[in-house]
Coordinates of C-alpha atoms and ligand atoms in Angstrom, one line a residue:
Q1 CA 0.1 -0.1 0.3
E2 CA 1.4 3.4 -0.9
P3 CA 2.4 5.4 1.9
I4 CA 0.0 8.2 2.9
P5 CA 1.7 11.7 2.0
T6 CA 2.1 13.9 5.0
D7 CA -0.2 16.6 5.5
Y8 CA 2.2 18.9 4.6
D9 CA 3.0 17.3 1.1
I10 CA -0.5 17.2 0.2
A11 CA -1.2 20.8 1.1
Q12 CA 2.2 21.8 -0.8
S13 CA 0.9 19.7 -3.5
T14 CA -2.4 21.5 -3.8
D15 CA -2.9 24.6 -6.2
M16 CA -4.5 27.3 -4.2
E17 CA -6.6 30.0 -5.9
P18 CA -5.7 33.7 -5.0
I19 CA -7.9 34.1 -2.0
W20 CA -10.0 37.0 -3.4
E21 CA -10.8 35.1 -6.4
L22 CA -12.2 32.1 -4.4
V23 CA -14.4 34.1 -2.0
E24 CA -15.8 36.3 -4.8
P25 CA -18.8 34.1 -5.6
W26 CA -19.4 34.0 -1.9
G27 CA -20.3 37.6 -1.8
L28 CA -16.9 39.1 -0.6
G29 CA -15.5 41.7 -3.2
L30 CA -11.8 43.1 -3.2
D31 CA -12.4 46.0 -1.1
D32 CA -14.1 43.8 1.5
L33 CA -10.8 42.1 2.6
Q34 CA -7.4 43.0 4.4
Y35 CA -5.0 41.0 2.8
F36 CA -1.9 38.9 4.4
G37 CA -0.6 37.5 0.9
E38 CA -2.3 35.7 -1.7
Y39 CA -4.4 33.0 0.1
T40 CA -5.0 34.7 3.4
A41 CA -7.4 37.7 4.3
K42 CA -9.5 39.1 7.0
V43 CA -12.8 40.2 6.5
K44 CA -13.5 44.0 7.3
Q45 CA -15.9 45.3 9.5
H46 CA -18.2 46.7 6.8
A47 CA -18.6 43.4 5.1
I48 CA -19.4 41.5 8.0
E49 CA -22.2 44.0 9.0
R50 CA -23.4 43.5 5.1
L51 CA -23.3 39.6 5.2
R52 CA -24.9 39.7 8.8
E53 CA -28.0 41.5 7.2
Q54 CA -27.9 39.0 4.2
A55 CA -28.1 36.5 6.7
E56 CA -31.4 37.7 8.3
D57 CA -33.4 36.6 5.5
K58 CA -31.9 33.5 4.8
E59 CA -32.6 29.8 6.0
Q60 CA -29.5 28.6 8.3
N61 CA -28.5 25.2 8.5
L62 CA -26.0 25.0 11.4
V63 CA -24.1 22.0 11.6
L64 CA -22.1 21.4 14.9
V65 CA -19.0 18.7 14.7
T66 CA -18.3 17.2 18.2
G67 CA -16.9 14.0 19.3
M68 CA -16.8 11.3 21.8
T69 CA -14.1 11.3 24.8
P70 CA -10.7 11.3 22.7
T71 CA -7.2 9.5 23.0
P72 CA -4.6 12.5 23.5
K73 CA -4.1 12.6 19.7
G74 CA -7.6 13.6 18.8
E75 CA -10.5 11.5 16.7
G76 CA -10.9 14.1 13.9
K77 CA -13.2 16.7 14.5
T78 CA -11.7 19.0 12.6
V79 CA -10.7 16.8 9.7
T80 CA -14.4 16.1 9.6
T81 CA -15.6 19.6 9.9
V82 CA -13.4 20.3 7.0
G83 CA -14.3 17.3 5.1
L84 CA -17.9 17.6 5.8
G85 CA -18.2 21.2 4.5
Q86 CA -16.2 20.4 1.4
T87 CA -18.7 17.6 0.7
L88 CA -21.7 19.3 1.2
N89 CA -20.3 21.9 -1.9
H90 CA -19.3 18.6 -3.9
V91 CA -22.8 17.3 -3.6
G92 CA -24.3 20.5 -4.7
E93 CA -25.0 22.8 -1.1
E94 CA -23.5 26.0 -0.8
A95 CA -21.6 25.5 2.8
M96 CA -19.1 27.5 4.8
I97 CA -16.8 26.2 7.4
A98 CA -15.8 28.2 10.6
I99 CA -13.2 26.5 12.7
R100 CA -10.9 27.7 15.3
E101 CA -7.3 29.1 14.6
P102 CA -4.5 26.6 16.2
S103 CA -2.2 27.4 19.4
L104 CA 1.4 27.0 19.2
G105 CA 1.0 24.8 22.2
P106 CA -0.6 21.6 20.9
V107 CA 1.3 22.4 17.6
F108 CA 4.7 21.8 19.3
G109 CA 3.4 19.5 22.1
V110 CA 1.1 16.4 21.2
K111 CA -1.6 17.1 19.2
G112 CA -0.2 19.0 16.6
G113 CA -1.8 21.7 14.3
A114 CA -5.2 22.5 14.1
A115 CA -6.1 22.9 10.2
G116 CA -7.5 19.1 9.6
G117 CA -5.5 16.7 7.8
G118 CA -5.0 14.4 4.7
R119 CA -7.3 15.7 2.0
S120 CA -9.6 17.8 4.5
Q121 CA -7.1 20.4 5.6
V122 CA -7.6 24.1 5.4
L123 CA -4.3 25.9 3.5
P124 CA -2.0 27.3 3.5
M125 CA -1.8 25.0 6.6
E126 CA 2.0 25.8 7.7
D127 CA 0.8 29.6 7.9
I128 CA -2.1 28.7 9.8
N129 CA -0.4 26.7 12.3
L130 CA 2.2 28.8 13.1
H131 CA 1.8 32.5 13.0
F132 CA -1.2 32.9 10.8
T133 CA -2.4 36.7 10.8
G134 CA -0.7 37.0 14.2
D135 CA -4.0 37.0 16.3
L136 CA -2.8 34.7 18.9
H137 CA 0.5 36.9 19.3
A138 CA -2.0 40.1 19.6
L139 CA -3.9 38.2 22.5
T140 CA -1.0 37.5 24.2
S141 CA 0.6 41.0 24.1
A142 CA -2.6 42.6 25.1
H143 CA -3.0 40.0 28.1
N144 CA 0.6 40.8 29.2
L145 CA 0.1 44.8 28.8
I146 CA -2.8 44.3 31.4
A147 CA -0.4 42.3 33.5
A148 CA 2.2 44.7 33.3
M149 CA -0.2 47.9 33.9
L150 CA -1.6 46.0 37.0
D151 CA 1.9 45.4 38.6
A152 CA 2.7 48.8 37.6
K153 CA -0.1 50.2 39.7
I154 CA 0.7 47.6 42.5
S155 CA 4.5 48.6 42.9
Q156 CA 4.5 52.3 42.4
G157 CA 1.3 53.2 44.5
D158 CA -2.3 53.2 43.5
D159 CA -5.3 54.7 44.6
L160 CA -7.0 51.2 43.8
D161 CA -5.7 49.7 47.4
I162 CA -5.7 46.5 45.6
D163 CA -4.8 43.6 47.6
I164 CA -1.7 41.7 45.9
N165 CA -2.9 38.2 47.3
N166 CA -6.1 38.8 45.2
V167 CA -5.1 39.6 42.0
S168 CA -7.0 37.1 39.4
W169 CA -5.4 38.0 36.2
P170 CA -2.0 35.8 35.1
R171 CA 0.4 36.5 32.5
A172 CA -0.2 34.6 29.3
I173 CA 2.3 32.9 26.6
D174 CA 1.4 30.9 23.7
M175 CA 3.2 28.0 24.3
N176 CA 2.7 24.7 26.8
D177 CA 5.5 25.4 29.3
R178 CA 4.6 23.7 32.9
A179 CA 7.7 25.6 34.5
L180 CA 5.5 28.8 34.5
R181 CA 2.8 27.6 35.6
E182 CA 3.4 28.9 39.1
T183 CA 5.9 31.7 39.4
V184 CA 6.9 34.8 41.6
V185 CA 7.3 38.2 40.3
G186 CA 8.3 41.3 41.5
L187 CA 11.9 40.1 42.8
G188 CA 14.6 42.5 42.7
G189 CA 14.4 44.9 45.4
K190 CA 12.9 48.5 45.2
T191 CA 13.4 48.6 41.4
G192 CA 11.9 45.0 40.8
G193 CA 8.1 45.8 42.0
T194 CA 6.3 44.1 44.7
P195 CA 7.5 40.3 45.1
R196 CA 3.9 38.1 45.0
E197 CA 3.4 34.8 43.4
D198 CA 2.0 34.9 39.7
S199 CA 1.2 32.1 37.0
F200 CA 0.9 32.0 33.2
L201 CA -1.8 30.4 31.5
L202 CA -1.8 29.3 27.8
T203 CA -3.0 32.2 25.5
A204 CA -6.3 30.0 24.5
A205 CA -7.1 30.2 28.1
S206 CA -7.0 33.9 28.2
E207 CA -10.3 35.7 29.2
L208 CA -9.4 38.0 26.1
M209 CA -9.6 35.0 23.8
A210 CA -13.3 34.3 25.2
V211 CA -14.0 38.1 24.7
L212 CA -12.6 38.1 21.3
C213 CA -14.9 34.9 20.3
L214 CA -18.0 36.3 21.9
A215 CA -18.1 39.9 20.9
S216 CA -20.0 41.2 18.1
D217 CA -17.3 44.0 16.9
L218 CA -14.6 46.3 18.1
G219 CA -16.9 48.5 20.0
D220 CA -18.4 45.4 21.9
L221 CA -15.3 43.9 22.2
K222 CA -13.8 47.4 24.0
E223 CA -16.7 47.4 26.2
R224 CA -16.1 43.7 27.4
V225 CA -12.6 44.2 28.0
S226 CA -13.3 47.3 29.9
R227 CA -15.3 45.1 32.2
I228 CA -12.6 42.2 32.8
I229 CA -11.9 41.7 36.7
V230 CA -8.1 41.3 37.0
A231 CA -7.9 41.8 41.0
Y232 CA -10.2 42.8 44.2
N233 CA -9.2 45.7 46.7
E234 CA -8.9 45.0 50.0
D235 CA -12.8 45.4 50.6
G236 CA -13.0 42.5 48.1
D237 CA -14.4 44.9 45.5
P238 CA -13.5 44.1 42.0
V239 CA -10.9 46.1 39.8
T240 CA -11.2 46.0 36.5
V241 CA -9.2 46.6 33.2
D242 CA -10.8 49.8 33.0
D243 CA -9.8 50.8 36.7
I244 CA -6.3 50.5 35.6
E245 CA -6.6 52.7 32.4
A246 CA -5.7 49.6 30.3
T247 CA -8.9 49.2 28.1
G248 CA -7.8 51.6 25.3
P249 CA -4.5 50.3 24.4
A250 CA -5.6 46.4 25.3
T251 CA -8.1 47.0 22.8
M252 CA -6.0 48.7 20.3
L253 CA -3.7 45.8 20.4
L254 CA -6.9 43.8 19.0
R255 CA -7.6 46.1 16.3
D256 CA -7.1 43.8 13.5
A257 CA -7.5 40.3 15.4
I258 CA -11.3 40.9 15.8
K259 CA -11.7 40.3 12.2
P260 CA -12.2 36.8 11.3
N261 CA -9.5 35.2 9.0
V262 CA -10.7 33.7 5.7
V263 CA -8.8 30.8 3.8
Q264 CA -9.5 27.8 1.6
T265 CA -9.6 24.1 1.8
I266 CA -7.8 21.6 -0.4
E267 CA -11.1 21.5 -2.5
G268 CA -11.4 25.1 -2.6
T269 CA -14.2 25.7 0.0
P270 CA -14.0 29.0 2.0
A271 CA -13.2 28.6 5.5
L272 CA -13.3 31.2 8.5
V273 CA -10.7 30.5 11.0
H274 CA -10.9 32.9 14.1
G275 CA -10.3 32.5 17.7
G276 CA -8.9 29.7 19.5
P277 CA -10.4 28.6 23.0
F278 CA -9.8 25.1 24.3
A279 CA -12.8 23.4 25.4
N280 CA -11.0 22.1 28.4
I281 CA -10.0 25.2 29.9
A282 CA -12.4 27.6 28.2
H283 CA -15.7 27.6 25.8
G284 CA -13.9 25.9 23.0
T285 CA -15.3 27.4 19.7
N286 CA -14.6 29.8 17.1
S287 CA -15.7 33.4 17.3
L288 CA -19.5 34.3 17.0
V289 CA -18.3 37.0 14.1
A290 CA -16.9 34.1 12.0
D291 CA -20.4 32.2 12.5
K292 CA -22.5 35.2 11.8
T293 CA -20.2 36.2 8.6
A294 CA -20.6 32.6 7.4
F295 CA -24.1 32.6 7.7
G296 CA -24.4 35.4 4.9
M297 CA -22.3 33.3 2.7
G298 CA -23.4 30.2 2.3
D299 CA -26.8 28.0 2.9
Y300 CA -24.9 25.6 5.5
L301 CA -22.3 26.4 8.2
V302 CA -20.2 23.5 9.7
T303 CA -18.5 24.5 12.7
E304 CA -16.7 22.5 15.3
A305 CA -16.4 22.5 19.2
G306 CA -13.4 21.3 21.1
F307 CA -12.8 17.9 22.8
G308 CA -15.6 15.7 23.3
S309 CA -19.5 16.7 23.3
D310 CA -19.1 16.9 27.3
L311 CA -17.0 20.1 26.7
G312 CA -17.0 21.8 23.5
A313 CA -20.6 20.6 22.5
E314 CA -22.1 21.5 26.0
K315 CA -20.5 24.9 25.6
F316 CA -21.8 25.3 22.3
M317 CA -25.4 24.8 23.3
D318 CA -25.3 26.5 26.6
V319 CA -23.1 29.3 26.2
V320 CA -22.3 30.1 22.5
C321 CA -25.9 29.4 21.1
R322 CA -27.4 31.4 24.4
K323 CA -25.1 34.6 23.6
G324 CA -25.3 34.3 19.7
D325 CA -29.3 33.5 19.5
M326 CA -28.1 30.5 17.3
T327 CA -30.3 27.3 17.0
P328 CA -28.0 24.1 15.8
N329 CA -30.0 22.0 13.0
A330 CA -27.7 18.8 13.5
V331 CA -24.9 17.4 15.3
V332 CA -22.0 15.4 14.1
L333 CA -20.6 13.0 16.9
V334 CA -17.1 12.0 15.3
A335 CA -16.4 8.6 16.3
S336 CA -13.0 6.4 16.0
V337 CA -12.4 2.6 16.1
R338 CA -9.0 3.7 18.1
A339 CA -11.1 5.7 20.6
L340 CA -13.5 3.1 21.0
K341 CA -10.8 0.8 21.9
Y342 CA -9.2 3.1 24.2
H343 CA -12.3 3.1 26.1
G344 CA -13.0 -0.8 25.6
L345 CA -9.6 -1.7 26.9
D346 CA -9.7 0.9 30.0
Q347 CA -6.4 2.4 29.0
W348 CA -4.9 5.0 31.0
P349 CA -2.4 6.0 29.9
V350 CA -2.9 5.2 26.1
D351 CA -1.3 2.3 24.6
Y352 CA -1.5 2.8 20.9
D353 CA 0.1 -0.4 20.0
E354 CA -2.1 -2.3 22.3
I355 CA -5.1 -0.5 20.5
D356 CA -3.9 -1.5 17.2
E357 CA -3.8 -4.9 18.1
A358 CA -7.2 -5.3 19.7
G359 CA -10.1 -6.6 17.7
V360 CA -13.7 -5.8 17.3
E361 CA -14.6 -7.1 20.8
A362 CA -12.4 -4.0 22.2
V363 CA -14.4 -1.8 19.8
E364 CA -17.7 -3.1 21.6
A365 CA -16.4 -2.9 24.9
G366 CA -16.0 1.0 24.2
F367 CA -19.4 1.8 22.9
S368 CA -20.7 3.0 26.7
N369 CA -18.6 6.1 26.3
L370 CA -20.1 6.8 22.7
D371 CA -23.8 6.0 23.8
K372 CA -23.2 8.3 26.7
H373 CA -22.1 11.0 24.2
A374 CA -25.0 10.3 22.1
T375 CA -27.6 10.1 24.4
N376 CA -26.3 13.5 26.0
L377 CA -26.5 15.2 22.4
Q378 CA -29.9 14.2 22.3
K379 CA -31.1 16.1 25.3
F380 CA -30.5 19.0 23.4
G381 CA -33.2 18.2 20.6
V382 CA -31.3 18.2 18.0
P383 CA -30.7 15.4 15.4
V384 CA -27.7 13.3 16.0
V385 CA -25.5 11.9 13.3
V386 CA -22.5 9.5 14.2
S387 CA -19.5 9.6 11.8
V388 CA -17.0 6.9 12.1
N389 CA -13.9 8.8 10.9
R390 CA -12.1 5.9 9.3
F391 CA -8.5 5.5 10.1
P392 CA -6.0 3.5 7.9
D393 CA -5.5 0.1 9.6
D394 CA -9.6 0.0 10.8
T395 CA -11.2 -3.2 9.3
D396 CA -14.3 -3.2 7.4
E397 CA -15.7 -5.5 10.5
E398 CA -14.9 -2.9 13.2
I399 CA -16.2 0.0 10.9
Q400 CA -19.8 -2.1 10.5
A401 CA -19.7 -2.8 14.2
V402 CA -19.9 0.6 15.0
L403 CA -22.4 1.4 12.5
D404 CA -24.8 -1.5 13.0
H405 CA -24.6 -0.4 17.0
C406 CA -25.5 3.2 15.9
R407 CA -28.3 2.3 13.9
E408 CA -29.9 -0.7 15.6
D409 CA -28.9 -0.5 19.2
L410 CA -29.1 3.5 19.3
G411 CA -31.1 4.4 16.8
V412 CA -29.1 7.2 15.4
R413 CA -28.1 7.9 11.8
A414 CA -24.5 6.6 11.3
A415 CA -22.0 7.0 8.2
E416 CA -18.5 5.7 7.6
S417 CA -16.5 9.0 6.9
N418 CA -13.3 8.8 4.5
V419 CA -12.9 12.4 4.2
F420 CA -9.4 12.5 5.4
S421 CA -8.0 9.9 3.0
D422 CA -10.7 10.7 -0.2
G423 CA -11.6 14.4 0.7
S424 CA -15.4 15.0 -0.5
E425 CA -15.5 11.6 -2.5
G426 CA -15.0 10.0 1.1
G427 CA -18.0 12.1 3.0
V428 CA -21.0 11.7 0.6
D429 CA -22.8 9.0 2.9
L430 CA -22.0 11.7 5.7
A431 CA -23.3 14.7 4.1
E432 CA -26.2 13.0 2.8
N433 CA -27.4 11.7 6.5
V434 CA -26.4 15.5 7.6
I435 CA -28.8 17.0 5.0
E436 CA -31.4 14.6 6.2
A437 CA -31.0 15.5 9.5
T438 CA -31.0 19.2 9.1
E439 CA -34.3 18.5 6.9
E440 CA -36.1 16.7 9.7
S441 CA -34.8 19.1 12.7
N442 CA -37.2 21.2 14.3
E443 CA -35.7 24.5 15.8
E444 CA -38.6 24.0 18.3
D445 CA -37.1 21.1 19.7
F446 CA -33.8 23.0 20.7
R447 CA -33.4 23.1 24.3
M448 CA -30.6 24.4 26.6
L449 CA -30.1 22.2 29.8
Y450 CA -30.2 25.3 32.0
D451 CA -31.9 28.6 32.3
D452 CA -30.6 32.2 33.1
E453 CA -32.4 32.1 36.2
D454 CA -31.3 28.9 37.8
S455 CA -28.8 29.5 40.6
I456 CA -25.1 28.9 39.8
K457 CA -25.2 25.6 41.7
E458 CA -28.3 24.5 39.8
K459 CA -26.3 24.9 36.5
I460 CA -23.3 23.3 37.7
H461 CA -25.5 20.4 39.1
T462 CA -27.3 20.2 35.8
V463 CA -24.1 19.9 33.6
A464 CA -22.3 17.5 36.1
T465 CA -25.2 15.0 36.5
E466 CA -27.0 15.3 33.1
I467 CA -23.6 15.7 31.0
Y468 CA -20.8 13.9 32.6
G469 CA -23.0 11.2 34.6
A470 CA -21.7 12.5 38.0
D471 CA -24.4 11.5 41.2
D472 CA -23.8 15.2 42.5
V473 CA -21.4 17.8 43.0
K474 CA -19.0 18.7 45.9
Y475 CA -17.5 21.6 46.4
T476 CA -13.9 22.3 47.8
G477 CA -11.7 25.0 48.8
G478 CA -13.0 28.3 48.5
A479 CA -15.6 27.1 45.8
L480 CA -18.7 27.8 47.9
D481 CA -17.3 31.5 49.2
D482 CA -16.8 32.3 45.4
I483 CA -20.3 31.4 44.5
E484 CA -21.2 33.7 47.3
Q485 CA -19.3 36.8 45.9
M486 CA -20.7 35.9 42.3
N487 CA -24.1 36.2 43.5
D488 CA -23.3 39.4 45.6
L489 CA -21.5 40.5 42.3
D490 CA -25.1 40.0 40.2
F491 CA -23.3 37.2 38.1
D492 CA -25.7 34.4 39.1
D493 CA -27.6 34.9 35.8
Y494 CA -24.5 33.9 33.8
P495 CA -23.7 30.5 31.9
V496 CA -21.2 28.5 33.6
V497 CA -17.9 27.1 31.5
M498 CA -16.6 24.0 33.3
S499 CA -13.1 23.4 33.2
K500 CA -12.5 19.7 33.3
T501 CA -10.3 17.3 31.8
F502 CA -10.8 16.1 28.2
H503 CA -9.6 12.7 29.1
S504 CA -12.7 11.3 30.6
L505 CA -16.4 12.0 30.7
S506 CA -15.6 12.2 34.6
D507 CA -12.9 14.7 36.2
D508 CA -10.7 11.6 36.6
A509 CA -8.6 11.5 33.7
S510 CA -8.3 7.4 34.1
Q511 CA -11.7 6.9 34.0
K512 CA -13.0 5.7 30.5
G513 CA -16.1 4.7 29.0
A514 CA -19.2 6.2 30.7
P515 CA -18.3 6.3 34.6
E516 CA -21.0 6.1 37.4
G517 CA -20.9 6.4 40.8
W518 CA -18.9 9.3 41.3
E519 CA -19.3 13.0 42.4
L520 CA -17.9 16.0 40.3
E521 CA -15.5 18.2 42.6
I522 CA -15.7 21.8 42.2
S523 CA -12.6 23.7 43.8
E524 CA -13.0 27.3 42.6
V525 CA -15.6 29.8 40.8
Y526 CA -14.5 32.7 39.3
P527 CA -16.0 35.5 36.9
S528 CA -15.4 36.2 33.2
A529 CA -16.9 39.5 33.6
G530 CA -16.1 40.6 30.0
A531 CA -16.9 37.3 28.2
G532 CA -20.2 37.2 30.5
F533 CA -19.7 33.8 31.6
L534 CA -18.7 32.1 35.1
V535 CA -15.5 29.2 35.1
A536 CA -15.9 26.4 37.5
L537 CA -12.7 24.6 37.9
T538 CA -12.6 20.8 38.6
A539 CA -10.0 18.6 40.1
D540 CA -7.0 18.9 37.7
A541 CA -8.3 21.6 35.2
L542 CA -4.5 23.1 33.7
T543 CA -4.7 26.8 32.3
M544 CA -1.0 25.8 31.3
P545 CA -0.3 22.6 29.7
G546 CA 3.1 21.1 29.4
L547 CA 5.3 19.4 27.1
P548 CA 6.0 15.7 26.8
A549 CA 9.5 14.7 27.3
R550 CA 9.8 14.3 23.8
P551 CA 7.4 16.9 22.1
A552 CA 6.3 16.9 18.2
A553 CA 8.5 19.9 18.0
A554 CA 11.7 17.5 18.0
D555 CA 10.7 16.1 15.0
M556 CA 10.0 19.3 13.0
D557 CA 12.7 21.0 10.9
I558 CA 13.3 23.6 8.1
D559 CA 15.8 23.4 5.4
E560 CA 17.7 26.2 3.5
D561 CA 15.1 26.7 1.3
G562 CA 12.4 26.9 3.8
N563 CA 11.0 23.9 3.5
I564 CA 9.2 22.6 6.7
S565 CA 9.3 18.6 7.7
G566 CA 7.2 17.3 10.9
L567 CA 4.6 19.9 11.0
F568 CA 1.0 18.1 11.1
Ligands
ADP1 N1 -9.1 9.3 9.4 C1 -7.8 9.7 9.6 N2 -6.8 9.0 9.3 C2 -5.7 9.1 9.7 N3 -5.6 10.3 10.5 C3 -6.4 11.3 10.8 C4 -7.7 10.9 10.3 N4 -8.6 12.0 11.1 C5 -7.8 12.6 11.8 N5 -6.6 12.3 11.6 C6 -5.2 12.7 12.3 O1 -5.5 12.9 13.4 C7 -5.3 14.0 14.7 C8 -6.4 14.5 15.1 O2 -7.4 15.1 14.1 P1 -8.3 16.4 14.3 O3 -9.2 16.5 13.3 O4 -7.2 17.5 14.7 O5 -9.1 15.8 15.8 P2 -9.9 16.7 16.8 O6 -10.0 17.9 16.1 O7 -10.7 16.1 17.2 O8 -8.7 16.9 17.8 C9 -4.8 15.0 13.0 O9 -3.4 14.6 13.0 C10 -5.0 14.5 12.1 O10 -4.7 14.7 11.0
XPO2 O1 -10.1 22.2 22.5 C1 -9.8 21.5 21.8 O2 -10.0 21.1 20.4 P1 -9.8 19.7 19.8 O3 -10.5 18.8 20.3 O4 -10.1 20.0 18.1 O5 -8.3 19.6 19.6
MG3 MG1 -9.7 19.9 16.3

């Protein structure tokens, strides 16, 4: 069997169209774009507004792509999002794609890039996965400008009476660097500032990322930035970005980042790639601006939410659709033979060799995880289509076992997908199932899991028991005091973004399948006042991931002609 060319080789061998030619039939003209080379552009505000208006009187088909609990390598949501978008166009629909932009953390870590793969990629993949249009760099700079101005206030005397033991704004870097998780700043005597404990988070977890993804335009972005809470004073009252006079400069740094990026797929489908929050430590979906722009360009929008449906999809339904007034028409639940075996073999840590050697009985033993994700998604009242993302070594017997189980035991639509190896040719069955599901969907049936008026504890309890399968919730540390403070600050009507491991439906990474008989532990609850949601931290949620001893970076290189290898 011919070795499958690398993602990079496939990308390099694809002839791209100049971006202005590619998007012209989709309603974007030459002066609607701010160019970053021949193949990448940002959509200007006036064009966004025009497209949003055009979308008002168009029927929308919003398709969310989510997944079962993945192995650490990921099971193909982004590949499926790109592949399904391509295929819908291939079968005569007009479909747009919206995905998140990659963080350098995973690029150089374990998962690699986030531009899809195989014959379902967005291009130019090396630009998108590295510096792209600078949005992550802009967010990192804006985040750290706020941190620097805050410490300048603290160390040079401030009228804000800031409690240096109650600073909630860390520093940020777009790199997985565990050594920066817990730091001490302000050392060096009088000129060094005021010594205090600090920390770094990955830029994807910065509240500025969430704000960028939920803001409707630059004015809204600025207003949201101004509300971000960076610390509390000695009376326990919030100190905001506006209080430290950082609203203007931080927003200025994000002037271009608020505009969605437009690129193309291998088969020439336009894709909006914008915003990059992860779904374990943040809300996990691309920007609303990208969604709303895409609605004005096509009849279908295929978009993704990170990690398993317990994370990205739940937040998409309960937070993003709430804030964006959107209703999904179908949900694609990506399953893979390797993830099913990972759960069936009850592995922790993952052993890919054991997975490769295991047979169909291991696949069947892993159905408990897929079933929980499928039945969870049905609670939102949106038709579910399982996409069995076929990997090279999967056997027909293994694939058929999954399809039969979904159709006969779960009673949900299911299709084999080969969009990685074959592009749209490999996605026709999936696309037909998705089209049927959207036609069958009734937007009246869509329901979020909780109401704004529910208490903070009720919201957390609902997600924990309905989605994660917990019997109950236990609050440790200062979590109950945090909730009281949120109520005092009138944040109790905010939706809740849970920060939880993506390795398990539970808060224990080692628990595979559909864990039962456990309680979710909440250790902290804090406000993202700019984003307009609360974040609830569970046991081991890390906002600064680390690199493995031998990260993916170790296999990356560039030659003197600029040819890259090892990027995927
Ligand atoms: N069907 C497939 N065959 C081979 N590799 C695949 C397939 N689907 C995805 N991959 C690879 O697996 C990794 C995870 O895919 P990705 O779409 O990024 O997953 P997710 O978005 O769910 O994290 C990527 O390196 C991707 O290229
Ligand atoms: O937030 C995580 O996203 P992926 O699952 O696409 O890596
Ligand atoms: Mg992805």
